[in-house]
Amino acid sequence: MQRYQALVIGLGAMGAATVYQLAKAGVTVAGIDRHHPPHTFGSSHGDTRITRLSVGEGAQYVPIVRESHRIWRELEAESGESLFEQSGVLVLTSSPDFDPHDASDFTLRTLKLAQTYGIEHTLLNATQIRQRFPQFAHVLDSAIGYFEPEGGFLRPERCIDVQLRLAEQRGATLFKGETVTGISSDEQGVTVTTNLRTLQADKLVISAGNWAGDLLGSPFDQLLSVYRQQLFWFEADAELVGASPTFILTHGAGDSNVNYGFAALPGEGSLKVATAQYHTVSTPDTLDRTVSPAQGQAMYEQQVQGRLAGVGPTVVKSAVCAYTVTPDHHFIIDEHPALQHTLVASPCSGHGFKHSAALGKAFAQWCQHGSSELDLSSFSLQRFAIPST
Ligand SMILES: Cc1cc2nc3c(=O)[nH]c(=O)nc-3n(C[C@H](O)[C@H](O)[C@H](O)COP(=O)(O)OP(=O)(O)OC[C@H]3O[C@@H](n4cnc5c(N)ncnc54)[C@H](O)[C@@H]3O)c2cc1C
C-alpha cells in the first residue's frame, strides 16, 4: 500500500492549490479527483472569477485575498501563464430602494471595509459612473459606485491547471478519474480507499466541492446545500471589449436583483453576466447542466436590458455551475470531528475562488505544522448548532 505524508481529496480550486503548496514545501503528497481537473462538473469552471481586496462578505477574508493576490503573481512568474487580470472592480448600487444608511447594502459594506483597511478605491456618484463606464449609462441618479483598481478577475481553469502541473513537476502524484469511496483513520494516520486502490498518509485534506456532503456525511451533509447557477455570455459591442471593468451590480432588494459580470474580453465579442440563486436546492448528481433559450431570455430581460448598455440579447455561450453553501454563507475550514489527522475545506459558498491560492498554502502548513499563519478560526464548525440526526 502506498503511503504519503499528505493526501488531498478533490483537485479543484482548493485541492490544486493545496497539492501545489505541499509539493513546493517538499512534502510527499498525492491528490485524487473523480474527474480530470480542470473540468466542468464542479464549482471552478466558466472562464472567470471575480477577485477584490475589499471583500464585502466580511473582514476575515481580507488577509486571505491579499495573500492570494501575491501567490497568483508568483504562479504567473513560475509558469509564464496569465492568471490574474487586474481589470479593476466596480461594485455599484443603482436601485429605487437604495438607502444610503443601509448597512446591508453590498456596495456600502465594500466601501466601509476598504476605508477601514486602507484599500485603494474611488467613490463614484451617478454622473461619474456614467462618464467613466458608459456601459452603466442607465444608472439612476441616486446610484453609488465603489471602484477598486487592484481588483479584477482570475482564470479559474488555468489557475487549477498551472498549480497541478507545477505540483507534478515537484513530485506530487495525481490520481485523476478516480473516486474516493471510503476514509478511515487511527493514531498512525489516514487510509483512503478509491475505486482503484487504497492509500495511506499522515495527514488528509478533503476539498470535495459539491460532493463534500455526500462523501463526509454528518454533520456536513446537514450544513452544505448545493445550488445550481447559470452563466451567460451575451454579445457585446466592440467598444466594450477590453474597456469594461469586472462588476457587481445591485439594482433592487433581494438576491435576484444582484448580478455580476466581467470585462468583455478581446477576441470573444461577448460579456459574461450571472446571478446567484439560493432558493432551489440540488445535488451534483441530479443537477440540470443544460440551459434553455427561455432561461437566456429571462436573464437578459431581468438583468441586462436597461441596465447594461452595449450588451445585446444574443446568447453566445452559456454554462451551469453549482455553489455549495453553508447556513451563514461563510466557509467551513476545520478538522473533521470524527476522523483524526483530517482537515475539511468546504467549497466556500460561491465566493471562494479568489481565496484559494492562500487557503491552499494554509492547508499545506496545517499538514506540516498543525496550524497556519493565516487565522482561519472564524471558519470553524463550532459556530453551528449541529442538528441531531
Ligand atoms: C457560478 C459560480 C460563480 C462563482 N464566482 C466566484 C467569483 O466570482 N469569485 C470567487 O472568489 N468565487 C466564485 N465562486 C466560488 C468558487 O468558484 C468556489 O468557491 C471554488 O471554485 C470551489 O472550489 P473547490 O475546490 O471547493 O471545489 P471544486 O473546484 O468543485 O473541486 C472539488 C473537486 O472534488 C472532486 N471530488 C468530489 N468528490 C470526490 C471523490 N469522492 N473522490 C475524488 N474526487 C472528488 C471533484 O471532481 C472536484 O474536482 C463561484 C462559483 C460558481 C459555481
Tab-separated table of C-alpha atoms and ligand atoms in Angstrom:
chain	number	residue	atom	x	y	z
A	1	MET	CA	0.000	0.000	0.000
A	2	GLN	CA	1.377	3.429	-0.980
A	3	ARG	CA	1.979	5.822	1.914
A	4	TYR	CA	2.436	9.613	1.684
A	5	GLN	CA	2.976	12.429	4.132
A	6	ALA	CA	-0.228	14.042	2.855
A	7	LEU	CA	-3.254	13.171	0.719
A	8	VAL	CA	-5.682	15.630	-0.855
A	9	ILE	CA	-9.172	14.571	-1.968
A	10	GLY	CA	-10.582	16.814	-4.710
A	11	LEU	CA	-8.294	18.738	-7.058
A	12	GLY	CA	-10.431	21.762	-7.892
A	13	ALA	CA	-9.635	25.282	-6.720
A	14	MET	CA	-8.778	24.333	-3.136
A	15	GLY	CA	-7.195	20.957	-3.771
A	16	ALA	CA	-4.977	22.104	-6.658
A	17	ALA	CA	-3.633	24.953	-4.508
A	18	THR	CA	-3.038	22.589	-1.584
A	19	VAL	CA	-1.225	19.944	-3.627
A	20	TYR	CA	0.942	22.635	-5.227
A	21	GLN	CA	1.921	24.172	-1.898
A	22	LEU	CA	2.619	20.785	-0.326
A	23	ALA	CA	4.828	19.711	-3.229
A	24	LYS	CA	6.592	23.077	-3.135
A	25	ALA	CA	7.320	22.567	0.569
A	26	GLY	CA	8.881	19.181	-0.199
A	27	VAL	CA	6.076	17.102	1.321
A	28	THR	CA	5.359	13.755	-0.352
A	29	VAL	CA	1.773	14.200	-1.493
A	30	ALA	CA	-0.844	12.517	-3.641
A	31	GLY	CA	-4.050	14.126	-4.900
A	32	ILE	CA	-7.167	12.265	-6.004
A	33	ASP	CA	-10.020	13.505	-8.188
A	34	ARG	CA	-13.053	11.689	-9.575
A	35	HIS	CA	-12.802	13.790	-12.763
A	36	HIS	CA	-9.891	15.217	-14.763
A	37	PRO	CA	-9.434	18.760	-13.431
A	38	PRO	CA	-9.867	21.400	-14.614
A	39	HIS	CA	-13.327	20.142	-15.608
A	40	THR	CA	-16.897	21.423	-15.939
A	41	PHE	CA	-18.689	19.290	-13.317
A	42	GLY	CA	-17.868	21.179	-10.100
A	43	SER	CA	-17.632	24.808	-8.962
A	44	SER	CA	-14.492	26.012	-10.730
A	45	HIS	CA	-15.318	26.461	-14.418
A	46	GLY	CA	-16.746	29.254	-16.570
A	47	ASP	CA	-13.614	31.175	-17.656
A	48	THR	CA	-13.583	33.903	-14.979
A	49	ARG	CA	-13.876	34.538	-11.222
A	50	ILE	CA	-14.027	37.934	-9.525
A	51	THR	CA	-11.304	38.895	-7.099
A	52	ARG	CA	-11.272	42.067	-4.976
A	53	LEU	CA	-9.377	43.155	-1.887
A	54	SER	CA	-12.343	44.746	-0.152
A	55	VAL	CA	-14.326	41.580	0.382
A	56	GLY	CA	-17.813	42.812	1.318
A	57	GLU	CA	-18.606	39.325	2.624
A	58	GLY	CA	-16.508	40.048	5.734
A	59	ALA	CA	-13.283	41.470	7.167
A	60	GLN	CA	-11.949	37.982	7.960
A	61	TYR	CA	-11.335	37.451	4.223
A	62	VAL	CA	-9.120	40.499	3.628
A	63	PRO	CA	-5.758	38.944	4.705
A	64	ILE	CA	-6.596	35.780	2.733
A	65	VAL	CA	-7.285	37.551	-0.544
A	66	ARG	CA	-4.236	39.798	-0.125
A	67	GLU	CA	-2.006	36.736	0.205
A	68	SER	CA	-3.767	35.099	-2.732
A	69	HIS	CA	-3.059	38.077	-4.982
A	70	ARG	CA	0.615	37.721	-4.107
A	71	ILE	CA	0.589	33.990	-4.870
A	72	TRP	CA	-1.230	34.386	-8.220
A	73	ARG	CA	1.592	36.691	-9.361
A	74	GLU	CA	4.181	34.208	-8.068
A	75	LEU	CA	2.448	31.435	-10.022
A	76	GLU	CA	2.372	33.589	-13.156
A	77	ALA	CA	6.105	34.199	-12.845
A	78	GLU	CA	6.794	30.498	-12.339
A	79	SER	CA	4.518	29.234	-15.125
A	80	GLY	CA	4.600	32.052	-17.686
A	81	GLU	CA	0.763	31.870	-17.805
A	82	SER	CA	-1.583	34.806	-17.275
A	83	LEU	CA	-3.889	34.003	-14.346
A	84	PHE	CA	-4.947	37.298	-12.747
A	85	GLU	CA	-6.254	40.146	-14.917
A	86	GLN	CA	-6.285	43.385	-12.936
A	87	SER	CA	-9.233	44.920	-14.816
A	88	GLY	CA	-10.439	46.861	-11.767
A	89	VAL	CA	-13.705	46.021	-9.996
A	90	LEU	CA	-16.754	48.280	-9.891
A	91	VAL	CA	-19.236	47.474	-7.119
A	92	LEU	CA	-22.327	49.609	-7.586
A	93	THR	CA	-25.880	50.063	-6.358
A	94	SER	CA	-28.467	51.589	-8.658
A	95	SER	CA	-31.752	50.748	-7.003
A	96	PRO	CA	-35.039	52.566	-6.477
A	97	ASP	CA	-34.907	51.178	-2.889
A	98	PHE	CA	-31.392	52.480	-2.185
A	99	ASP	CA	-30.967	53.831	1.330
A	100	PRO	CA	-27.530	55.435	1.874
A	101	HIS	CA	-27.656	54.314	5.538
A	102	ASP	CA	-28.496	50.667	4.826
A	103	ALA	CA	-25.649	48.700	6.456
A	104	SER	CA	-26.610	45.579	4.469
A	105	ASP	CA	-26.097	47.208	1.054
A	106	PHE	CA	-23.209	45.355	-0.583
A	107	THR	CA	-21.645	48.472	-2.125
A	108	LEU	CA	-21.706	50.328	1.195
A	109	ARG	CA	-20.282	47.298	3.003
A	110	THR	CA	-17.479	47.068	0.460
A	111	LEU	CA	-16.766	50.782	0.786
A	112	LYS	CA	-16.675	50.669	4.589
A	113	LEU	CA	-14.275	47.735	4.597
A	114	ALA	CA	-11.966	49.490	2.116
A	115	GLN	CA	-11.939	52.589	4.322
A	116	THR	CA	-11.157	50.503	7.422
A	117	TYR	CA	-8.354	48.525	5.771
A	118	GLY	CA	-6.853	51.322	3.679
A	119	ILE	CA	-7.650	49.614	0.375
A	120	GLU	CA	-7.201	51.929	-2.597
A	121	HIS	CA	-10.540	52.877	-4.162
A	122	THR	CA	-12.598	55.673	-5.682
A	123	LEU	CA	-16.140	56.522	-4.636
A	124	LEU	CA	-18.268	57.499	-7.646
A	125	ASN	CA	-21.642	59.249	-7.961
A	126	ALA	CA	-24.094	58.566	-10.797
A	127	THR	CA	-22.601	61.164	-13.153
A	128	GLN	CA	-19.085	59.847	-12.598
A	129	ILE	CA	-20.206	56.239	-13.122
A	130	ARG	CA	-21.884	57.150	-16.435
A	131	GLN	CA	-18.876	59.158	-17.646
A	132	ARG	CA	-16.260	56.638	-16.699
A	133	PHE	CA	-18.125	53.430	-17.579
A	134	PRO	CA	-20.561	54.052	-20.488
A	135	GLN	CA	-21.999	50.519	-20.173
A	136	PHE	CA	-23.634	51.812	-16.965
A	137	ALA	CA	-25.238	54.800	-18.748
A	138	HIS	CA	-28.635	53.732	-17.350
A	139	VAL	CA	-27.843	54.046	-13.630
A	140	LEU	CA	-30.314	56.007	-11.510
A	141	ASP	CA	-29.349	59.468	-10.224
A	142	SER	CA	-29.091	58.017	-6.697
A	143	ALA	CA	-26.530	55.383	-7.780
A	144	ILE	CA	-23.208	54.987	-5.990
A	145	GLY	CA	-20.141	53.139	-7.191
A	146	TYR	CA	-17.028	51.778	-5.485
A	147	PHE	CA	-14.121	51.289	-7.892
A	148	GLU	CA	-11.140	49.229	-6.758
A	149	PRO	CA	-8.233	49.372	-9.227
A	150	GLU	CA	-6.445	46.371	-7.703
A	151	GLY	CA	-9.405	44.033	-8.230
A	152	GLY	CA	-10.141	42.079	-11.363
A	153	PHE	CA	-10.661	38.511	-12.403
A	154	LEU	CA	-8.942	35.156	-12.323
A	155	ARG	CA	-8.860	32.445	-14.985
A	156	PRO	CA	-10.054	29.508	-12.842
A	157	GLU	CA	-9.348	26.620	-15.201
A	158	ARG	CA	-5.855	27.958	-15.893
A	159	CYS	CA	-5.157	28.520	-12.173
A	160	ILE	CA	-6.036	24.885	-11.443
A	161	ASP	CA	-4.133	23.526	-14.422
A	162	VAL	CA	-0.989	25.526	-13.612
A	163	GLN	CA	-0.941	24.505	-9.944
A	164	LEU	CA	-1.485	20.827	-10.750
A	165	ARG	CA	1.247	20.893	-13.399
A	166	LEU	CA	3.716	22.628	-11.094
A	167	ALA	CA	2.812	20.210	-8.305
A	168	GLU	CA	3.554	17.212	-10.563
A	169	GLN	CA	6.839	18.785	-11.638
A	170	ARG	CA	7.769	18.962	-7.950
A	171	GLY	CA	6.989	15.318	-7.377
A	172	ALA	CA	3.275	15.197	-6.448
A	173	THR	CA	1.346	12.111	-7.565
A	174	LEU	CA	-2.095	12.819	-9.058
A	175	PHE	CA	-4.750	10.117	-9.403
A	176	LYS	CA	-7.321	11.526	-11.821
A	177	GLY	CA	-10.578	9.877	-12.857
A	178	GLU	CA	-10.591	8.011	-9.557
A	179	THR	CA	-13.333	8.297	-6.929
A	180	VAL	CA	-12.784	8.150	-3.185
A	181	THR	CA	-15.248	5.702	-1.657
A	182	GLY	CA	-14.004	5.341	1.918
A	183	ILE	CA	-11.934	7.161	4.549
A	184	SER	CA	-10.793	5.873	7.929
A	185	SER	CA	-8.238	6.993	10.489
A	186	ASP	CA	-6.356	5.799	13.553
A	187	GLU	CA	-3.461	7.013	15.699
A	188	GLN	CA	-0.981	6.332	12.893
A	189	GLY	CA	-2.749	8.240	10.102
A	190	VAL	CA	-5.483	8.011	7.493
A	191	THR	CA	-6.477	5.347	4.993
A	192	VAL	CA	-8.274	6.410	1.823
A	193	THR	CA	-9.942	3.910	-0.484
A	194	THR	CA	-10.797	4.713	-4.088
A	195	ASN	CA	-12.487	2.579	-6.720
A	196	LEU	CA	-8.970	1.540	-7.815
A	197	ARG	CA	-6.626	1.491	-4.800
A	198	THR	CA	-6.005	2.113	-1.114
A	199	LEU	CA	-3.623	4.839	0.042
A	200	GLN	CA	-2.296	5.847	3.446
A	201	ALA	CA	-0.985	9.145	4.764
A	202	ASP	CA	-0.043	11.075	7.873
A	203	LYS	CA	-2.447	13.915	7.018
A	204	LEU	CA	-5.517	14.332	4.832
A	205	VAL	CA	-7.148	17.442	3.329
A	206	ILE	CA	-10.660	16.989	1.944
A	207	SER	CA	-11.827	19.590	-0.591
A	208	ALA	CA	-14.522	17.641	-2.428
A	209	GLY	CA	-16.613	20.601	-3.564
A	210	ASN	CA	-20.280	19.908	-4.317
A	211	TRP	CA	-19.784	16.279	-3.319
A	212	ALA	CA	-18.497	17.056	0.203
A	213	GLY	CA	-21.847	16.457	1.930
A	214	ASP	CA	-22.231	13.001	0.370
A	215	LEU	CA	-18.624	11.986	0.986
A	216	LEU	CA	-18.370	13.255	4.561
A	217	GLY	CA	-21.835	12.530	5.929
A	218	SER	CA	-22.932	14.105	9.213
A	219	PRO	CA	-22.676	16.953	10.134
A	220	PHE	CA	-21.511	18.201	6.731
A	221	ASP	CA	-24.476	16.814	4.781
A	222	GLN	CA	-26.773	18.902	7.014
A	223	LEU	CA	-24.699	22.063	6.676
A	224	LEU	CA	-23.910	22.091	2.952
A	225	SER	CA	-26.536	22.891	0.297
A	226	VAL	CA	-25.874	22.766	-3.441
A	227	TYR	CA	-27.438	25.471	-5.656
A	228	ARG	CA	-27.456	25.421	-9.464
A	229	GLN	CA	-26.221	28.651	-11.083
A	230	GLN	CA	-26.420	29.795	-14.704
A	231	LEU	CA	-23.747	31.752	-16.563
A	232	PHE	CA	-24.417	33.640	-19.790
A	233	TRP	CA	-22.142	35.309	-22.307
A	234	PHE	CA	-24.162	37.936	-24.223
A	235	GLU	CA	-22.994	39.586	-27.442
A	236	ALA	CA	-21.265	42.911	-26.660
A	237	ASP	CA	-20.500	45.995	-28.758
A	238	ALA	CA	-16.903	46.311	-29.917
A	239	GLU	CA	-16.423	49.451	-27.787
A	240	LEU	CA	-16.886	47.402	-24.623
A	241	VAL	CA	-14.101	44.974	-25.452
A	242	GLY	CA	-11.238	45.481	-23.056
A	243	ALA	CA	-12.941	48.611	-21.662
A	244	SER	CA	-15.383	47.262	-19.142
A	245	PRO	CA	-14.424	46.552	-15.556
A	246	THR	CA	-15.434	43.459	-13.643
A	247	PHE	CA	-18.577	44.484	-11.784
A	248	ILE	CA	-21.192	43.628	-9.153
A	249	LEU	CA	-24.465	45.488	-9.684
A	250	THR	CA	-27.232	45.725	-7.082
A	251	HIS	CA	-30.390	47.041	-8.745
A	252	GLY	CA	-33.029	46.223	-6.134
A	253	ALA	CA	-33.700	44.362	-2.899
A	254	GLY	CA	-33.002	40.613	-2.601
A	255	ASP	CA	-30.603	38.177	-4.293
A	256	SER	CA	-32.490	38.152	-7.593
A	257	ASN	CA	-31.711	41.854	-8.022
A	258	VAL	CA	-27.956	41.471	-7.932
A	259	ASN	CA	-25.875	40.475	-10.928
A	260	TYR	CA	-22.195	40.409	-11.707
A	261	GLY	CA	-20.150	40.383	-14.854
A	262	PHE	CA	-16.756	40.647	-16.394
A	263	ALA	CA	-14.794	42.714	-18.821
A	264	ALA	CA	-15.654	41.848	-22.437
A	265	LEU	CA	-12.501	40.051	-23.470
A	266	PRO	CA	-10.568	40.679	-26.692
A	267	GLY	CA	-11.365	38.051	-29.327
A	268	GLU	CA	-14.531	36.869	-27.592
A	269	GLY	CA	-17.049	39.607	-28.516
A	270	SER	CA	-19.230	38.818	-25.528
A	271	LEU	CA	-19.708	39.841	-21.923
A	272	LYS	CA	-20.386	37.305	-19.177
A	273	VAL	CA	-23.264	38.058	-16.791
A	274	ALA	CA	-24.592	35.878	-13.972
A	275	THR	CA	-26.661	35.947	-10.799
A	276	ALA	CA	-26.686	33.841	-7.635
A	277	GLN	CA	-29.782	31.852	-6.658
A	278	TYR	CA	-30.321	30.318	-3.214
A	279	HIS	CA	-33.913	29.064	-3.407
A	280	THR	CA	-33.770	25.749	-5.302
A	281	VAL	CA	-31.514	23.105	-3.762
A	282	SER	CA	-29.897	20.488	-5.998
A	283	THR	CA	-27.307	17.719	-5.849
A	284	PRO	CA	-24.207	17.205	-8.011
A	285	ASP	CA	-25.726	14.017	-9.436
A	286	THR	CA	-29.146	15.457	-10.314
A	287	LEU	CA	-28.013	18.937	-11.390
A	288	ASP	CA	-29.550	20.022	-14.714
A	289	ARG	CA	-26.442	21.050	-16.659
A	290	THR	CA	-28.321	22.348	-19.698
A	291	VAL	CA	-29.533	25.923	-20.226
A	292	SER	CA	-32.654	26.616	-22.288
A	293	PRO	CA	-33.189	29.567	-24.675
A	294	ALA	CA	-36.006	30.714	-22.337
A	295	GLN	CA	-33.560	30.891	-19.426
A	296	GLY	CA	-31.212	33.007	-21.539
A	297	GLN	CA	-34.059	35.327	-22.497
A	298	ALA	CA	-35.180	35.661	-18.853
A	299	MET	CA	-31.651	36.541	-17.777
A	300	TYR	CA	-31.415	39.178	-20.497
A	301	GLU	CA	-34.769	40.743	-19.650
A	302	GLN	CA	-34.270	40.750	-15.852
A	303	GLN	CA	-30.577	41.533	-15.574
A	304	VAL	CA	-29.203	43.073	-18.769
A	305	GLN	CA	-31.911	45.011	-20.623
A	306	GLY	CA	-31.980	48.634	-19.463
A	307	ARG	CA	-29.049	48.003	-17.127
A	308	LEU	CA	-26.026	47.283	-19.323
A	309	ALA	CA	-25.658	49.483	-22.407
A	310	GLY	CA	-23.987	47.877	-25.418
A	311	VAL	CA	-24.916	44.304	-24.487
A	312	GLY	CA	-27.404	42.549	-26.783
A	313	PRO	CA	-29.866	39.667	-26.246
A	314	THR	CA	-27.973	37.040	-28.245
A	315	VAL	CA	-26.519	34.336	-26.002
A	316	VAL	CA	-23.099	33.456	-27.383
A	317	LYS	CA	-22.364	30.831	-24.734
A	318	SER	CA	-23.894	29.526	-21.511
A	319	ALA	CA	-22.921	27.180	-18.686
A	320	VAL	CA	-24.203	25.683	-15.446
A	321	CYS	CA	-22.053	25.647	-12.325
A	322	ALA	CA	-23.007	24.999	-8.685
A	323	TYR	CA	-22.409	26.732	-5.367
A	324	THR	CA	-22.200	24.733	-2.149
A	325	VAL	CA	-23.419	26.966	0.623
A	326	THR	CA	-23.294	26.861	4.432
A	327	PRO	CA	-26.177	28.256	6.546
A	328	ASP	CA	-24.362	31.583	7.138
A	329	HIS	CA	-22.732	31.663	3.650
A	330	HIS	CA	-19.246	31.627	5.198
A	331	PHE	CA	-16.636	28.899	4.776
A	332	ILE	CA	-16.156	25.796	6.857
A	333	ILE	CA	-12.462	25.080	7.382
A	334	ASP	CA	-11.873	22.809	10.326
A	335	GLU	CA	-10.547	19.484	11.489
A	336	HIS	CA	-13.014	16.665	10.954
A	337	PRO	CA	-14.878	15.973	14.213
A	338	ALA	CA	-14.526	12.177	13.908
A	339	LEU	CA	-11.613	11.484	11.559
A	340	GLN	CA	-8.148	12.036	13.009
A	341	HIS	CA	-5.435	13.951	11.063
A	342	THR	CA	-8.082	15.281	8.661
A	343	LEU	CA	-8.848	18.872	7.609
A	344	VAL	CA	-12.094	19.672	5.779
A	345	ALA	CA	-12.414	22.668	3.446
A	346	SER	CA	-15.943	23.411	2.311
A	347	PRO	CA	-16.394	24.644	-1.264
A	348	CYS	CA	-16.803	28.148	0.040
A	349	SER	CA	-20.334	29.214	-0.614
A	350	GLY	CA	-19.908	30.782	-4.031
A	351	HIS	CA	-17.099	33.172	-3.153
A	352	GLY	CA	-14.048	31.011	-2.547
A	353	PHE	CA	-12.000	31.059	-5.712
A	354	LYS	CA	-10.280	34.386	-5.008
A	355	HIS	CA	-9.043	32.948	-1.694
A	356	SER	CA	-7.991	29.520	-2.918
A	357	ALA	CA	-4.283	30.225	-3.522
A	358	ALA	CA	-3.703	31.381	0.069
A	359	LEU	CA	-6.009	28.751	1.551
A	360	GLY	CA	-4.020	26.038	-0.230
A	361	LYS	CA	-0.884	27.388	1.411
A	362	ALA	CA	-2.617	27.476	4.810
A	363	PHE	CA	-3.821	23.864	4.384
A	364	ALA	CA	-0.292	22.795	3.447
A	365	GLN	CA	1.013	24.480	6.614
A	366	TRP	CA	-1.624	22.647	8.648
A	367	CYS	CA	-0.366	19.338	7.190
A	368	GLN	CA	3.200	20.202	8.158
A	369	HIS	CA	2.783	22.029	11.468
A	370	GLY	CA	-0.820	21.516	12.630
A	371	SER	CA	-1.622	25.226	12.216
A	372	SER	CA	-1.409	28.002	9.626
A	373	GLU	CA	-0.069	31.560	9.521
A	374	LEU	CA	-3.476	32.809	8.352
A	375	ASP	CA	-6.132	32.962	11.056
A	376	LEU	CA	-8.892	30.570	9.926
A	377	SER	CA	-10.635	30.330	13.320
A	378	SER	CA	-13.774	32.156	12.147
A	379	PHE	CA	-14.488	29.258	9.751
A	380	SER	CA	-14.754	26.633	12.486
A	381	LEU	CA	-17.574	24.086	12.656
A	382	GLN	CA	-18.336	25.103	16.242
A	383	ARG	CA	-20.246	28.213	15.178
A	384	PHE	CA	-23.116	25.991	14.023
A	385	ALA	CA	-25.583	24.283	16.304
A	386	ILE	CA	-25.394	20.894	14.622
A	387	PRO	CA	-28.867	19.402	14.223
A	388	SER	CA	-29.044	15.927	15.802
A	389	THR	CA	-29.734	13.092	13.352
B	1	LIG	C1	-21.139	30.104	-10.950
B	1	LIG	C2	-20.093	30.366	-9.915
B	1	LIG	C3	-19.523	31.634	-9.832
B	1	LIG	C4	-18.572	31.909	-8.848
B	1	LIG	N1	-17.985	33.142	-8.838
B	1	LIG	C5	-16.979	33.382	-7.975
B	1	LIG	C6	-16.269	34.610	-8.056
B	1	LIG	O1	-16.555	35.461	-8.902
B	1	LIG	N2	-15.248	34.801	-7.182
B	1	LIG	C7	-14.897	33.872	-6.254
B	1	LIG	O2	-13.970	34.115	-5.491
B	1	LIG	N3	-15.549	32.677	-6.170
B	1	LIG	C8	-16.562	32.431	-7.012
B	1	LIG	N4	-17.220	31.223	-6.986
B	1	LIG	C9	-16.857	30.241	-5.955
B	1	LIG	C10	-15.642	29.436	-6.297
B	1	LIG	O3	-15.573	29.179	-7.669
B	1	LIG	C11	-15.683	28.174	-5.443
B	1	LIG	O4	-15.702	28.554	-4.065
B	1	LIG	C12	-14.487	27.286	-5.686
B	1	LIG	O5	-14.262	27.114	-7.061
B	1	LIG	C13	-14.709	25.949	-5.012
B	1	LIG	O6	-13.551	25.172	-5.182
B	1	LIG	P1	-13.467	23.700	-4.561
B	1	LIG	O7	-12.073	23.251	-4.748
B	1	LIG	O8	-14.033	23.700	-3.199
B	1	LIG	O9	-14.479	22.836	-5.452
B	1	LIG	P2	-14.235	22.241	-6.915
B	1	LIG	O10	-13.333	23.098	-7.698
B	1	LIG	O11	-15.560	21.916	-7.493
B	1	LIG	O12	-13.411	20.912	-6.639
B	1	LIG	C14	-13.918	19.796	-5.970
B	1	LIG	C15	-13.275	18.583	-6.598
B	1	LIG	O13	-13.527	17.440	-5.804
B	1	LIG	C16	-13.629	16.325	-6.658
B	1	LIG	N5	-14.301	15.252	-5.920
B	1	LIG	C17	-15.515	15.331	-5.318
B	1	LIG	N6	-15.813	14.152	-4.718
B	1	LIG	C18	-14.759	13.328	-4.920
B	1	LIG	C19	-14.490	11.972	-4.557
B	1	LIG	N7	-15.360	11.239	-3.853
B	1	LIG	N8	-13.334	11.430	-4.979
B	1	LIG	C20	-12.437	12.151	-5.684
B	1	LIG	N9	-12.662	13.442	-6.060
B	1	LIG	C21	-13.800	14.025	-5.692
B	1	LIG	C22	-14.420	16.880	-7.832
B	1	LIG	O14	-14.281	16.119	-9.010
B	1	LIG	C23	-13.834	18.272	-7.971
B	1	LIG	O15	-12.790	18.323	-8.935
B	1	LIG	C24	-18.184	30.909	-7.941
B	1	LIG	C25	-18.742	29.632	-8.022
B	1	LIG	C26	-19.680	29.350	-9.015
B	1	LIG	C27	-20.270	27.978	-9.104
